[in-house]
Every structure is written in structure tokens, then in C-alpha cells.
XYZ file of C-alpha atoms in Angstrom:
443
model
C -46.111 2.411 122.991
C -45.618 5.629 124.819
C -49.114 6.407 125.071
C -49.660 2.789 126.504
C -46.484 3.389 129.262
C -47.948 6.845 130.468
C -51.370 4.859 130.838
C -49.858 2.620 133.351
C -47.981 5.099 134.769
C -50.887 6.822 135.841
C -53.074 4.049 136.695
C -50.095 2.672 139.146
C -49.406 5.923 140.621
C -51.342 6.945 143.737
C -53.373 10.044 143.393
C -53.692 12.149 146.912
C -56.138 15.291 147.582
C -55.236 17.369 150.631
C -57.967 19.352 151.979
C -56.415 21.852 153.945
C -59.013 23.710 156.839
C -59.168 27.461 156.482
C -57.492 28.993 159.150
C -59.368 32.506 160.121
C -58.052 35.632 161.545
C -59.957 38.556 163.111
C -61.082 40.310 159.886
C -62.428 36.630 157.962
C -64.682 36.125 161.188
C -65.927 40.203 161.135
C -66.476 39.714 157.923
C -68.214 36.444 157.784
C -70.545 37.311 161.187
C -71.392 40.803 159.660
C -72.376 39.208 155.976
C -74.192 36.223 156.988
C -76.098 37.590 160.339
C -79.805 38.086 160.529
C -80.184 41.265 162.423
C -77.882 43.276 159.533
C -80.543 41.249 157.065
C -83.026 42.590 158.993
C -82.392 46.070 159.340
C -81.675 46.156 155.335
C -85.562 45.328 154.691
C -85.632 48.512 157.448
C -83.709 50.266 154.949
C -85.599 49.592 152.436
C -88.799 50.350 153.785
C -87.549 54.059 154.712
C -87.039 54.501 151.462
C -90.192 53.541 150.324
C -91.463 56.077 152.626
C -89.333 58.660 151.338
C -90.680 57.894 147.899
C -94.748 58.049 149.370
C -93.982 61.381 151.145
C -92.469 62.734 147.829
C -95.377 61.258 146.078
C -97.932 63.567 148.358
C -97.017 66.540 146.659
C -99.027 65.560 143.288
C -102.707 65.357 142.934
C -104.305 61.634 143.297
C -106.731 60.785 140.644
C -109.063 58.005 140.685
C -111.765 56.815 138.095
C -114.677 54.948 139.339
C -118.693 53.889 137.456
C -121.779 52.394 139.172
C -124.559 50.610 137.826
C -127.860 50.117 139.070
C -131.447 49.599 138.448
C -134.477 51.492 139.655
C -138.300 50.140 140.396
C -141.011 51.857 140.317
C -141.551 55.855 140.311
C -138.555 57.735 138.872
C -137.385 60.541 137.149
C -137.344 60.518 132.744
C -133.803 61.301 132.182
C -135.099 62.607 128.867
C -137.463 64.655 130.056
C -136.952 65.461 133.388
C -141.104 64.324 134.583
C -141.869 61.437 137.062
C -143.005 58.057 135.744
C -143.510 54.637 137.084
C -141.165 52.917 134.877
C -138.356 50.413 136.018
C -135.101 51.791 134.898
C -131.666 51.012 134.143
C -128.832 53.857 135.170
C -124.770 53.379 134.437
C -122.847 56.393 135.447
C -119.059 57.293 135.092
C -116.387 60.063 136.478
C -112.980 60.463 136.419
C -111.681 63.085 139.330
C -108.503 64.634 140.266
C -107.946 66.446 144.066
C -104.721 68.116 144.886
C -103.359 69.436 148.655
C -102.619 73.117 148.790
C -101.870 73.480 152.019
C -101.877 71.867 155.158
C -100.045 73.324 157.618
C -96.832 72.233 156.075
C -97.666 68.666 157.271
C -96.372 67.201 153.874
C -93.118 69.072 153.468
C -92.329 67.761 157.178
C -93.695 64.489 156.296
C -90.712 64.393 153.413
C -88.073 66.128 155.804
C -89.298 63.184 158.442
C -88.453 60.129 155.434
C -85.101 61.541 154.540
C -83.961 61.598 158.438
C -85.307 58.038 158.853
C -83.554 57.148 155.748
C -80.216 58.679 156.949
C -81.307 56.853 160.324
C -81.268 53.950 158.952
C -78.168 53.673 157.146
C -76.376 54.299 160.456
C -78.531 51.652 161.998
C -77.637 49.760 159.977
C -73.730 50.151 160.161
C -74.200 50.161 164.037
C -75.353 46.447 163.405
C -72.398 45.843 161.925
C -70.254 47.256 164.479
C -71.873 46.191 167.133
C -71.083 42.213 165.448
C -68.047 43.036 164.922
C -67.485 43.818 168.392
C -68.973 41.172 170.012
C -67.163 38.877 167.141
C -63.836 40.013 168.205
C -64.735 39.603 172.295
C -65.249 35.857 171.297
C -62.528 35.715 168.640
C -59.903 36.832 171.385
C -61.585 34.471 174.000
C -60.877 31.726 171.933
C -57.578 32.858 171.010
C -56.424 33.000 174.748
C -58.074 29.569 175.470
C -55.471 28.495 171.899
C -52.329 30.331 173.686
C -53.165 28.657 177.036
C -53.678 25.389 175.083
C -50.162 25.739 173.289
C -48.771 26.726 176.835
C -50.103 23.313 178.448
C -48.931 21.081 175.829
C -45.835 22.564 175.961
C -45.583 22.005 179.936
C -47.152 18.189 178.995
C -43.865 17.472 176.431
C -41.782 18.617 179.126
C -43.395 16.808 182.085
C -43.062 13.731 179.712
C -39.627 14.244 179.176
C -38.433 14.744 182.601
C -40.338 11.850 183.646
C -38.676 9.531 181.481
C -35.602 11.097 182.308
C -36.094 10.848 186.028
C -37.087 6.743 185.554
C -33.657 6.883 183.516
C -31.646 8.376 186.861
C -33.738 6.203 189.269
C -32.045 2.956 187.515
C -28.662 4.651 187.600
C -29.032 4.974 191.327
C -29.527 9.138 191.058
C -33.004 9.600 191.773
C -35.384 7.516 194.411
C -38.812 6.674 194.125
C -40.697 9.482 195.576
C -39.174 11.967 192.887
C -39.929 9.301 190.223
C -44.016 9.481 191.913
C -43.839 13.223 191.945
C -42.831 13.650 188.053
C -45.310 11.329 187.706
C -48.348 13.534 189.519
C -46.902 16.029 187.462
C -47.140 14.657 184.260
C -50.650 14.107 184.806
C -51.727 17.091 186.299
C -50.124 18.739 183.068
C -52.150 16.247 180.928
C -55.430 17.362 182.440
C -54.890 20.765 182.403
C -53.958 20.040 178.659
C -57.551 18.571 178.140
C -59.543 21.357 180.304
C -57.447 23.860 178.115
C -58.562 22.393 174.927
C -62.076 21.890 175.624
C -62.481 25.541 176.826
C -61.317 26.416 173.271
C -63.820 23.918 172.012
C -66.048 25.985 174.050
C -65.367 29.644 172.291
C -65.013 27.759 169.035
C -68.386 27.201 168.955
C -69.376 30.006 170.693
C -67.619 32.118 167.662
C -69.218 29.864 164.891
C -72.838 30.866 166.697
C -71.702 34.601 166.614
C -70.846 34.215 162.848
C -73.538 32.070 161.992
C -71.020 29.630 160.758
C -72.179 26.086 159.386
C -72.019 23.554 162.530
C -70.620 20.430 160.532
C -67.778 22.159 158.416
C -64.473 22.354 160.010
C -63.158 25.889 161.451
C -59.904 26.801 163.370
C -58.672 30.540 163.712
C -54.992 31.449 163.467
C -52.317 31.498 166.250
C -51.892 33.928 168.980
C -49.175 36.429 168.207
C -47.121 38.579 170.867
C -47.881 41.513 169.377
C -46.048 44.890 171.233
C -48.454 48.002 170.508
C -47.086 51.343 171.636
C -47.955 53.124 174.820
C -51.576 55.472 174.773
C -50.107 57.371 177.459
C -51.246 60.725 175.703
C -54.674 59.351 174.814
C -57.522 61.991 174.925
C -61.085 60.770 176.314
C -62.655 64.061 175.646
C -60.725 64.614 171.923
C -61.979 61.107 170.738
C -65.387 61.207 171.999
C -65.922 64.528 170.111
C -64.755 62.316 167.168
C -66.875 59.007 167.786
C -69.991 62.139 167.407
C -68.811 62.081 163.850
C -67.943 58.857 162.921
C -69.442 56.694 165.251
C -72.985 55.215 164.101
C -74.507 54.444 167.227
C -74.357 58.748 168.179
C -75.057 59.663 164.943
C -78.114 57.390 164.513
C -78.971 58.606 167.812
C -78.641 62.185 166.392
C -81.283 61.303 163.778
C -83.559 59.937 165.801
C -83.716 62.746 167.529
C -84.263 65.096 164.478
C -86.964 62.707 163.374
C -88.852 63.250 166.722
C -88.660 66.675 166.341
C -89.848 67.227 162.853
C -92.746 64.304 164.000
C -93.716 67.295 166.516
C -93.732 69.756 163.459
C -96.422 66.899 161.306
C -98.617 67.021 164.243
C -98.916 70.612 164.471
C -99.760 70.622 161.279
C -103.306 69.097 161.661
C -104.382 71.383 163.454
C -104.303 74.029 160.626
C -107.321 74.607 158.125
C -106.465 72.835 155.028
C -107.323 73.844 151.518
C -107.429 71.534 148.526
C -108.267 71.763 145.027
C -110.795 68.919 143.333
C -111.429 68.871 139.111
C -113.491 65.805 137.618
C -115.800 64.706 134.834
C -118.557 62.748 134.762
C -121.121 60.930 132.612
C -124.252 58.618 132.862
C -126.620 56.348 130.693
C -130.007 55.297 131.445
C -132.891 52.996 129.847
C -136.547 51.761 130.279
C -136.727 47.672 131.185
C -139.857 47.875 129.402
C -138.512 47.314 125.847
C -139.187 51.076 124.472
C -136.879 52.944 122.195
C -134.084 54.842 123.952
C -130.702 56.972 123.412
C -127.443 54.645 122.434
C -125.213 54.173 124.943
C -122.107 56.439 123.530
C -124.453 59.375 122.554
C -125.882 59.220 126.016
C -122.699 59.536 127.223
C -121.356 62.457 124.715
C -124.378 64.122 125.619
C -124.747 63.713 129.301
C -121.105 64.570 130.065
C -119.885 67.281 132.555
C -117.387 68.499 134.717
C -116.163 70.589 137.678
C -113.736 72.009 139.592
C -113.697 73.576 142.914
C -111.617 74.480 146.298
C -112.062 72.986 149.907
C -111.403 74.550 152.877
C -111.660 72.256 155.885
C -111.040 73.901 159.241
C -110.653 71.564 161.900
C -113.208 72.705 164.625
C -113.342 69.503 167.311
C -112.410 66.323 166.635
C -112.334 65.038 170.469
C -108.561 66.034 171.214
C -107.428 63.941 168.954
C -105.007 66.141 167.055
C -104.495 68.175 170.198
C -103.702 64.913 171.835
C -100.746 63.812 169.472
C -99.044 67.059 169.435
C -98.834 66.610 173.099
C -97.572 62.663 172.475
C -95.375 63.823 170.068
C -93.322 66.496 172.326
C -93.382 64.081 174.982
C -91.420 62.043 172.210
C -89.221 64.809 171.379
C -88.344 64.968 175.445
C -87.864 61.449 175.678
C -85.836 61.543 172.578
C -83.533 63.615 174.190
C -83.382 62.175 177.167
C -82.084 59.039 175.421
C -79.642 61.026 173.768
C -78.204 62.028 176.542
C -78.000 59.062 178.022
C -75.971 57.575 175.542
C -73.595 60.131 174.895
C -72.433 60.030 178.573
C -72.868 56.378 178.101
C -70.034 56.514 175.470
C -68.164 58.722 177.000
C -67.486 56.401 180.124
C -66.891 53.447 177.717
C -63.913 55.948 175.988
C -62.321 56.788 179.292
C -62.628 53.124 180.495
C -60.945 52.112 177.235
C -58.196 54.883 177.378
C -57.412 54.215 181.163
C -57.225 50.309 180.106
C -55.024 50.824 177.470
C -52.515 53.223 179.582
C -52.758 50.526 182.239
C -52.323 47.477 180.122
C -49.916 48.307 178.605
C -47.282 48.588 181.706
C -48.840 45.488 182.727
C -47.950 43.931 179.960
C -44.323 45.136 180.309
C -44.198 43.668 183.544
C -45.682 40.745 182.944
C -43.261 40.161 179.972
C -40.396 40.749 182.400
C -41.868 38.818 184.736
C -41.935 35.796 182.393
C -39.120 35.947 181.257
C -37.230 36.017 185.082
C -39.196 32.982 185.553
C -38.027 31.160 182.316
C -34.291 32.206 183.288
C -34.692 30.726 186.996
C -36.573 27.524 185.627
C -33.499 26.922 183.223
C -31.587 27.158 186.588
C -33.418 24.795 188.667
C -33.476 22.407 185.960
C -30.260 22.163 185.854
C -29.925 22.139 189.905
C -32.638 18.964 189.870
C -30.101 16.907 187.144
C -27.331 17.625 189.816
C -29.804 16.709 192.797
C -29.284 19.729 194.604
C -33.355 20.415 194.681
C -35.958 17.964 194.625
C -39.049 17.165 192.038
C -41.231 19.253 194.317
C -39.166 22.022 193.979
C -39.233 22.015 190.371
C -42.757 21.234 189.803
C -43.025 24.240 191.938
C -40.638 25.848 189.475
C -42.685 24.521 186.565
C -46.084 25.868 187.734
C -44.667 29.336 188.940
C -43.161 29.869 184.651
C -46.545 28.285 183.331
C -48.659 30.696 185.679
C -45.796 33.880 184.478
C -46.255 32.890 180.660
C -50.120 32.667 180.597
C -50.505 35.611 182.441
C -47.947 37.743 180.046
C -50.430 35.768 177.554
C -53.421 37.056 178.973
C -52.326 40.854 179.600
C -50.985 41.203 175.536
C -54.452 39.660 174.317
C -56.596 42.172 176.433
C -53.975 44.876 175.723
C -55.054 43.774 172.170
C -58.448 44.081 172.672
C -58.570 47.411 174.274
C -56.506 49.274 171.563
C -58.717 48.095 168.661
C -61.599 48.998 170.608
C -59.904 52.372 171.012
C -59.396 52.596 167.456
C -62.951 52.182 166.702
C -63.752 54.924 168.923
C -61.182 57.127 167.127
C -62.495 56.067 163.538
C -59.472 54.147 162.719
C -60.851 50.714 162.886
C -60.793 48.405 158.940
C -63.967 46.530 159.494
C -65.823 49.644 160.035
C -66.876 49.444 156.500
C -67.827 45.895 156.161
């Protein structure tokens, strides 16, 4: 009997599943755009060619054998294997060796080629995290985008509810007598230009919505929404040092230090092409064996005593001295310093290129941050004089133009406070990545 109540019990009783979205802050994008993009994909299969590289140039250091046999027959006048005279027999001839050749020197070619591996292998690695930052960066551009686009979204509906509101209390005073017509009409414009800039608000964060699910490489169909914008106060940078952190991005940061190795690999490049143009010496060792026969039928040797008896062997040393090859050799050396020039050319280039980027940051962040000070004051004087003139409209001493004016001038004070804090935002994580101090560098 109780088995047979709890039955109906459940069949009776409604059964609900909640799907709840995901809501994503900064780090679950980073993460997500960094794991799932091609180009970090890509420069992994990099990676992993380097290596093999590494592992060939390691390789070069021990002697390459190869085995190889031929067969072939002969018509006509040849020589009697077994006797060593000239007959006019058609023969059959199988021969076999087995050789080994080993480098001994050349010019030092090899042990740069090795030294050249392990720098692209280091190169790649911080390729590969420069990938990474580099998504991570432009990730949290869009991410804040979007969340300014949320704040100002918040920030319109809020001005919509209280357009609404005063509208219906302004038809409310008209039938008492305490308001006319034209105030009712201007609550009224009001109320809808809050309502579209509601809409243009919302699809602008429809906009960077999908603009940050392209950057992450985020499924089109599923649902996404990221989290809401906090006020957040950071301290003042006022004591930032551009020169002290860009000595420290040269250690930490990936884009300078891969730069670094490239330019160590275009130097020891340089080194491998002066290499061939040294004599090089190698040793060779092999053994070899043949078998032969008359087509015409005739008795001869069996094949493995043939081969027992015919076998020999050798070893010897080349020297190859390279005379004139038509300036080829000559030629690369003088591509590969080029290279070396270029390489640090681009060097260069990109650490005063960083270096600007660190003082723009630091000079940002000083002068964000007493903008955002301001700003917050600002917004809040506004707030304070738009509780005023509220209360000055419900007593009729100023009209609905007035405080639509009133309205607009808070609205403009509380988005701009809005916009200063995000960027302030922005700026001191992108100073902290210059310093090193940044959590997703390691994603």
C-alpha cells in the first residue's frame, strides 16, 4: 500500500529541470579562447616539429649505414668470374654490400646545426606562450567592450523604469489638476527616447557578444552571457617605473624573449654556413659480396659459397675540399649575415616598440585613475542634484524639461564614471602583464 501511494505521488507530482546559462568572467573566456584557438594549435605542431629537428641534428653525429644488392644479366662477351678470361657467354650477376660512413669534421657545421635546434626549440615554446598572450589580450579588449556595452545596458534600463514611473506619475498629477499636458508629452518623449537608447544599448552588447564568442571560438548556437560589471577601486600607479618594468617584460615577457632567440638562431645559422666552406673529412667501412652464373645450363658455384667466397671489405677516409661550387656557399654566408642584421634590426624594433606600449600603459594608469576619482565625484554630485530636482518637479517649481535635462546630465555622469573604471581596469591588468604579475600568463 505504501509502495502503491509513493507511485502516485510521483506520477502526480510535476518534475522541473532548470538549466541555468553559465555566466563567464575574464579568466573562463582567456581560458576558453587560449584552449580552443587554432593559431596556439598551430604553433604546437611548430613545436613539435623543432623538436624533431633537434632530434635529426643530434642524430648527425652517428654514422648512417645503408645496405643495398643489384641484379643483372649480361649478353654476350664477358669476363669468367671463375677464371678471370673473356668469353661470349650470357651471364647472370647478383651482388650485395652493406656500408657504414661517418662525419669527422666539417667545419663544426653539425655541432651548430644542434646548437641551431635547441634555440628554435626554446623559440618555440615562447612562441608559443606569446600566442597565448597575445589571445588573451585581445580576449580581454573584447571581454571589457562587452562588459561596458552590459553596464551601459543596466544604466538605460534603469533610466527606462524611471522614465516609466514618472510618466505614470505625471498622467496621475495631470488628472489631479497639478501637471498640464505639455509636461505629460514631454515625460512621454522621454520615456521613449530612454526605451530606444535601451534597445541600441542592448544590441551593441549583442554586438561584442558575438564578437567575444568569435575571439574564443565559442559554439554559435549555445547560450553565453559574461558576469556583471563591478566598480572595482584599484590603487593609484603614481610611482610606476616604465624603464624598471620593461627591463622585467625582457625576462618574462615571451614576445622579447622569443625575439631574443630568434636572434641567436640567426646568428648560429651564420656559424652553419661558414661551415661549408671548410674541407670536410669523413670516414667510410663496408662489405660486399657477389654471385654469378652461365644462362647456358653449365655447372656453376652455389649461391652461399659464392658468396662466402667472394666476400670483401674496406675502409677508408675522404677528404673533400670545396674548391668552386659557383658562389653558392659563399653566397649563403653572405644571406645568412644579412639575416643576422635584419634579425637585429627587428629586435630592436620591438624592444622600443614595447617600451612605448609600457610608458603608454603607465601614463594611462596614473591618468585614469584621477579620472576615475573625478568622474566618481562627479556622479555622484549629479545623483545628489537629480534627487533634488525630483523633488522640485513633484512641487512644480521646475518643469519636465528641466528634469529630463536633469535625467540625461546623471545618465551621461554615471556612464562616464562607468567607462573611466572599466578602462582604468583594462590598463592595470595590462600593466600587470608587463610586470609578470598577470594569472592567465600560464594558461
Amino acid at each position: 500500500m505504501t509502495r502503491q501511494i509513493l507511485s502516485l505521488l510521483l506520477l502526480f507530482t510535476p518534475i522541473v529541470f532548470t538549466g541555468q546559462t553559465k555566466i563567464w568572467n575574464l579568466d573562463d573566456c582567456i581560458r576558453y579562447a587560449v584552449e580552443n584557438n587554432p593559431q596556439v594549435k598551430k604553433q604546437q605542431a611548430q613545436n613539435k616539429i623543432y623538436s624533431a629537428d633537434k632530434a635529426e641534428s643530434l642524430a648527425g653525429f652517428l654514422p648512417s649505414v645503408s645496405a643495398g644488392t643489384s641484379i643483372f644479366s649480361n649478353f654476350g662477351r664477358s669476363i669468367d668470374p671463375d677464371t678471370n678470361i673473356y668469353v661470349t657467354r650470357n651471364t647472370l650477376s647478383n651482388s650485395y654490400d652493406l656500408r657504414a660512413s661517418m662525419m669527422l669534421f666539417d667545419g663544426l657545421a653539425n655541432i651548430y646545426r644542434v646548437k641551431f635546434a635547441k634555440i628554435n626549440r626554446l623559440m618555440g615554446k615562447e612562441q608559443l606562450q606569446g600566442v597565448k598572450d597575445q589571445i588573451a589580450l585581445e580576449t580581454m579588449e573584447i571581454f571589457f567592450n562587452a562588459l561596458y556595452y552590459k553596464g551601459t545596458t543596466g544604466l538605460a534600463k534603469n533610466q527606462l523604469q524611471e522614465s516609466i514611473a514618472n510618466l505614470h506619475k505625471t498622467e496621475r498629477m495631470e488628472e489631479l489638476g497639478l501637471k498640464s499636458a505639455p509636461d505629460v508629452a514631454e515625460i512621454r518623449a522621454k520615456e521613449a527616447e530612454d526605451r530606444f537608447l535601451l534597445t541600441q544599448q542592448q544590441n551593441l552588447l549583442n554586438q561584442e557578444i558575438i564578437k567575444l564568442k568569435a575571439k574564443m571560438n565559442f559554439p554559435i548556437e549555445e547560450a553565453f552571457d559574461i558576469a556583471d560589471y563591478e566598480n572595482v577601486i584599484l590603487p593609484e600607479s603614481a610611482n610606476e617605473d616604465a624603464v624598471k618594468i620593461f627591463y622585467n617584460a625582457q625576462q618574462t615577457m615571451p614576445r622579447l624573449r622569443s625575439s631574443e632567440q630568434s636572434l641567436k638562431a640567426s646568428a648560429t645559422a651564420h656559424k652553419i654556413s661558414r661551415g661549408g666552406l671548410f674541407p670536410t673529412i669523413s670516414a667510410d667501412a663496408g662489405i660486399n659480396s657477389n654471385f654469378s652464373r652461365f644462362m647456358d645450363g653449365g655447372a656453376y658455384m652455389p649461391f652461399w659459397e659464392q658468396l662466402k667466397n667472394k666476400q670483401g671489405s674496406y675502409v677508408g677516409v675522404t677528404l673533400s675540399i670545396p674548391l668552386f661550387n659557383r658562389l653558392s656557399r659563399i653566397s649563403e654566408t653572405r644571406r645568412a649575415k644579412q639575416r643576422f642584421l635584419i634579425a637585429q634590426s627587428d629586435d630592436e624594433d620591438l624592444k622600443r616598440q614595447v617600451f612605448s606600449e609600457i610608458e603608454q600603459a603607465v601614463a594611462d594608469v596614473n591618468g585614469l585613475s584621477d579620472e576615475f576619482v573625478s568622474a566618481e565625484k562627479k556622479a555622484e554630485s549629479m545623483e545628489a542634484a537629480h534627487n533634488v530636482n525630483v523633488r522640485k518637479y513633484e512641487e512644480g517649481l521646475i518643469d519636465a524639461l528641466e528634469l529630463s535635462t536633469s535625467s540625461n546630465r546623471l545618465l551621461n555622469a554615471r556612464i562616464e564614471a562607468l567607462y573611466t573604471n572599466l578602462k582604468l581596469q583594462l590598463k592595470s591588468k595590462l600593466l600587470n602583464y608587463y610586470k609578470g604579475e598577470t594569472s592567465w600568463t600560464e594558461f
